[in-house]
Coordinates of C-alpha atoms and ligand atoms in Angstrom, one line a residue:
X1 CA 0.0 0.0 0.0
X2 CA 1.6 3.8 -0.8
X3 CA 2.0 6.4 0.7
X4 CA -0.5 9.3 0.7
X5 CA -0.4 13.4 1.4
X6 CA -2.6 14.8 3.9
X7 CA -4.4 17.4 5.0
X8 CA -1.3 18.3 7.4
X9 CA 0.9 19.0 4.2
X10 CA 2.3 22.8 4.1
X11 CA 2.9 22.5 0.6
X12 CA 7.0 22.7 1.2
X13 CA 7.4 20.8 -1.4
X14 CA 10.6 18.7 0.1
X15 CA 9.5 15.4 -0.6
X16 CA 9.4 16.3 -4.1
X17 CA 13.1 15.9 -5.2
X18 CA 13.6 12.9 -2.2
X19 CA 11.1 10.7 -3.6
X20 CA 13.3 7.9 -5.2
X21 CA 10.3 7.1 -8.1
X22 CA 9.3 10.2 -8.7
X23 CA 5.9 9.1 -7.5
X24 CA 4.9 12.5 -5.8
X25 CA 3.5 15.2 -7.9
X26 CA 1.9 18.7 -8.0
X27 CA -1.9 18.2 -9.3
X28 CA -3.8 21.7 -9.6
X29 CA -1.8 22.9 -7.0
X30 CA -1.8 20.0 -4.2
X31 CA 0.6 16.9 -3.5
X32 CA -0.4 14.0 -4.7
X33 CA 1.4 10.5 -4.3
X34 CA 0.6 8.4 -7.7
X35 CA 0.1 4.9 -6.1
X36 CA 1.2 3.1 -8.9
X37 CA 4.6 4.7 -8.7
X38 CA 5.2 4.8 -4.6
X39 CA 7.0 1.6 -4.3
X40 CA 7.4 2.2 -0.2
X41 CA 10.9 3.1 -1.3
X42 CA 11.4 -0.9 -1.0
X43 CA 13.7 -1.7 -3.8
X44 CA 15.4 1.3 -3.5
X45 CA 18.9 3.0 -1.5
X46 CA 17.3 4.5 1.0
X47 CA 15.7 1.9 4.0
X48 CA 13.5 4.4 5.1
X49 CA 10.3 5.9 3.2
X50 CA 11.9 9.3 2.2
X51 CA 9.1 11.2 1.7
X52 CA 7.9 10.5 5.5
X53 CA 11.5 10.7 7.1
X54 CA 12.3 14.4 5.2
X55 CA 9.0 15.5 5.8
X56 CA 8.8 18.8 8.2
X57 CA 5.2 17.9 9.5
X58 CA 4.1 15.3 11.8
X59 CA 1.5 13.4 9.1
X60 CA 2.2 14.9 6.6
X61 CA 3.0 12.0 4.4
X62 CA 1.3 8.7 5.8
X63 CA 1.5 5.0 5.3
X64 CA -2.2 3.7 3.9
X65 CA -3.7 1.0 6.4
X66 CA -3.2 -2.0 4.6
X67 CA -5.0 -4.8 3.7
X68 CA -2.7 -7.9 3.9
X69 CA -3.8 -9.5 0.6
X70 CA -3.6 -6.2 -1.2
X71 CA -0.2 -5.9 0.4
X72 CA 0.5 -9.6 -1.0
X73 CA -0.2 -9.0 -4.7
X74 CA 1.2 -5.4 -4.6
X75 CA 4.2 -7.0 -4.2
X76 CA 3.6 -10.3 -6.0
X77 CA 3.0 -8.2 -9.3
X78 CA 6.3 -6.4 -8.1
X79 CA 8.5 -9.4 -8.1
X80 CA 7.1 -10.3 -11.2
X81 CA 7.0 -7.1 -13.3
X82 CA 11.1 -7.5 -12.4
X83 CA 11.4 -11.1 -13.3
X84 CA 9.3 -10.5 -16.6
X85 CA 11.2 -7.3 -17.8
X86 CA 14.2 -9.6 -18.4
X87 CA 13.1 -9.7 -22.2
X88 CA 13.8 -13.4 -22.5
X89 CA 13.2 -14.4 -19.0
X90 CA 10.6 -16.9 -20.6
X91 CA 12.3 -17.7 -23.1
X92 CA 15.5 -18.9 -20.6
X93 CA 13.3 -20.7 -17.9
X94 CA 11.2 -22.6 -20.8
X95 CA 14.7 -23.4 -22.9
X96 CA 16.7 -24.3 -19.4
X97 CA 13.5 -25.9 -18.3
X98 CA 13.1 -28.3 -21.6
X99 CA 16.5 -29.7 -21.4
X100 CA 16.3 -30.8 -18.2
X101 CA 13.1 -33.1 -19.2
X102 CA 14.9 -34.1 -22.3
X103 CA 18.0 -35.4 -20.2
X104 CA 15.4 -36.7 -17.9
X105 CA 14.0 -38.8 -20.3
Ligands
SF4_201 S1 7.4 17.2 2.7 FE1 5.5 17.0 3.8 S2 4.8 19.1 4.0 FE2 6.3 19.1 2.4 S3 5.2 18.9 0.5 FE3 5.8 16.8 1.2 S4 4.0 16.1 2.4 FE4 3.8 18.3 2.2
SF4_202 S1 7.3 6.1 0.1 FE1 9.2 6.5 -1.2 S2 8.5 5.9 -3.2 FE2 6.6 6.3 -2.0 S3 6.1 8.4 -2.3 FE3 7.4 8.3 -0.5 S4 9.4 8.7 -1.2 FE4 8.2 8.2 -3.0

């Protein structure tokens, strides 16, 4: 689940150059953290969520409650958008994958 900007945001605009995806933008003048692009900052340098950690406000930026089997496939889909944008991931497994049941045989 991403992060999202609150009511508590002063509009400092910090979190804007931090934010390791460049998932937080300006929309009609208010922050606005695109969920498909706030990864948590998992994946990333930094171990902390850097938007919440540079953040000059107490709740400013917030952690979503989470639902655990959102949560699941949020990062199911993540693991496998990486495995998948090998180009010929597929093509490997299925060709590594093959050989093994011919020698098998
Ligand atoms: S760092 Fe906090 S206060 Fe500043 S723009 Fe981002 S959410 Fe708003
Ligand atoms: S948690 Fe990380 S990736 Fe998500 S909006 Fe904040 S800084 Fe960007």
């Amino acid at each position: 689940m991403a992060y999202k900007i609150t009511g508590q945001c002063i509009s400092c605009d910090l979190c804007l150059s931090v934010c390791p995806t460049g998932a937080i933008k300006i929309i009609d003048g208010n922050r606005w953290i695109d969920p498909e692009l706030c990864t948590n900052c998992v994946g990333s340098i930094h171990t902390v969520a850097q938007c919440k950690a540079g953040c000059p406000t107490c709740d400013g930026c917030v952690k979503q409650p989470s639902d655990y089997w959102e949560d699941w496939f949020a990062n199911y889909n993540r693991v496998l958008a990486k495995l998948t944008n090998k180009q010929d991931y597929w093509d490997r497994w299925f060709n590594c994958y093959s050989q093994k049941l011919i020698l098998s045989n």
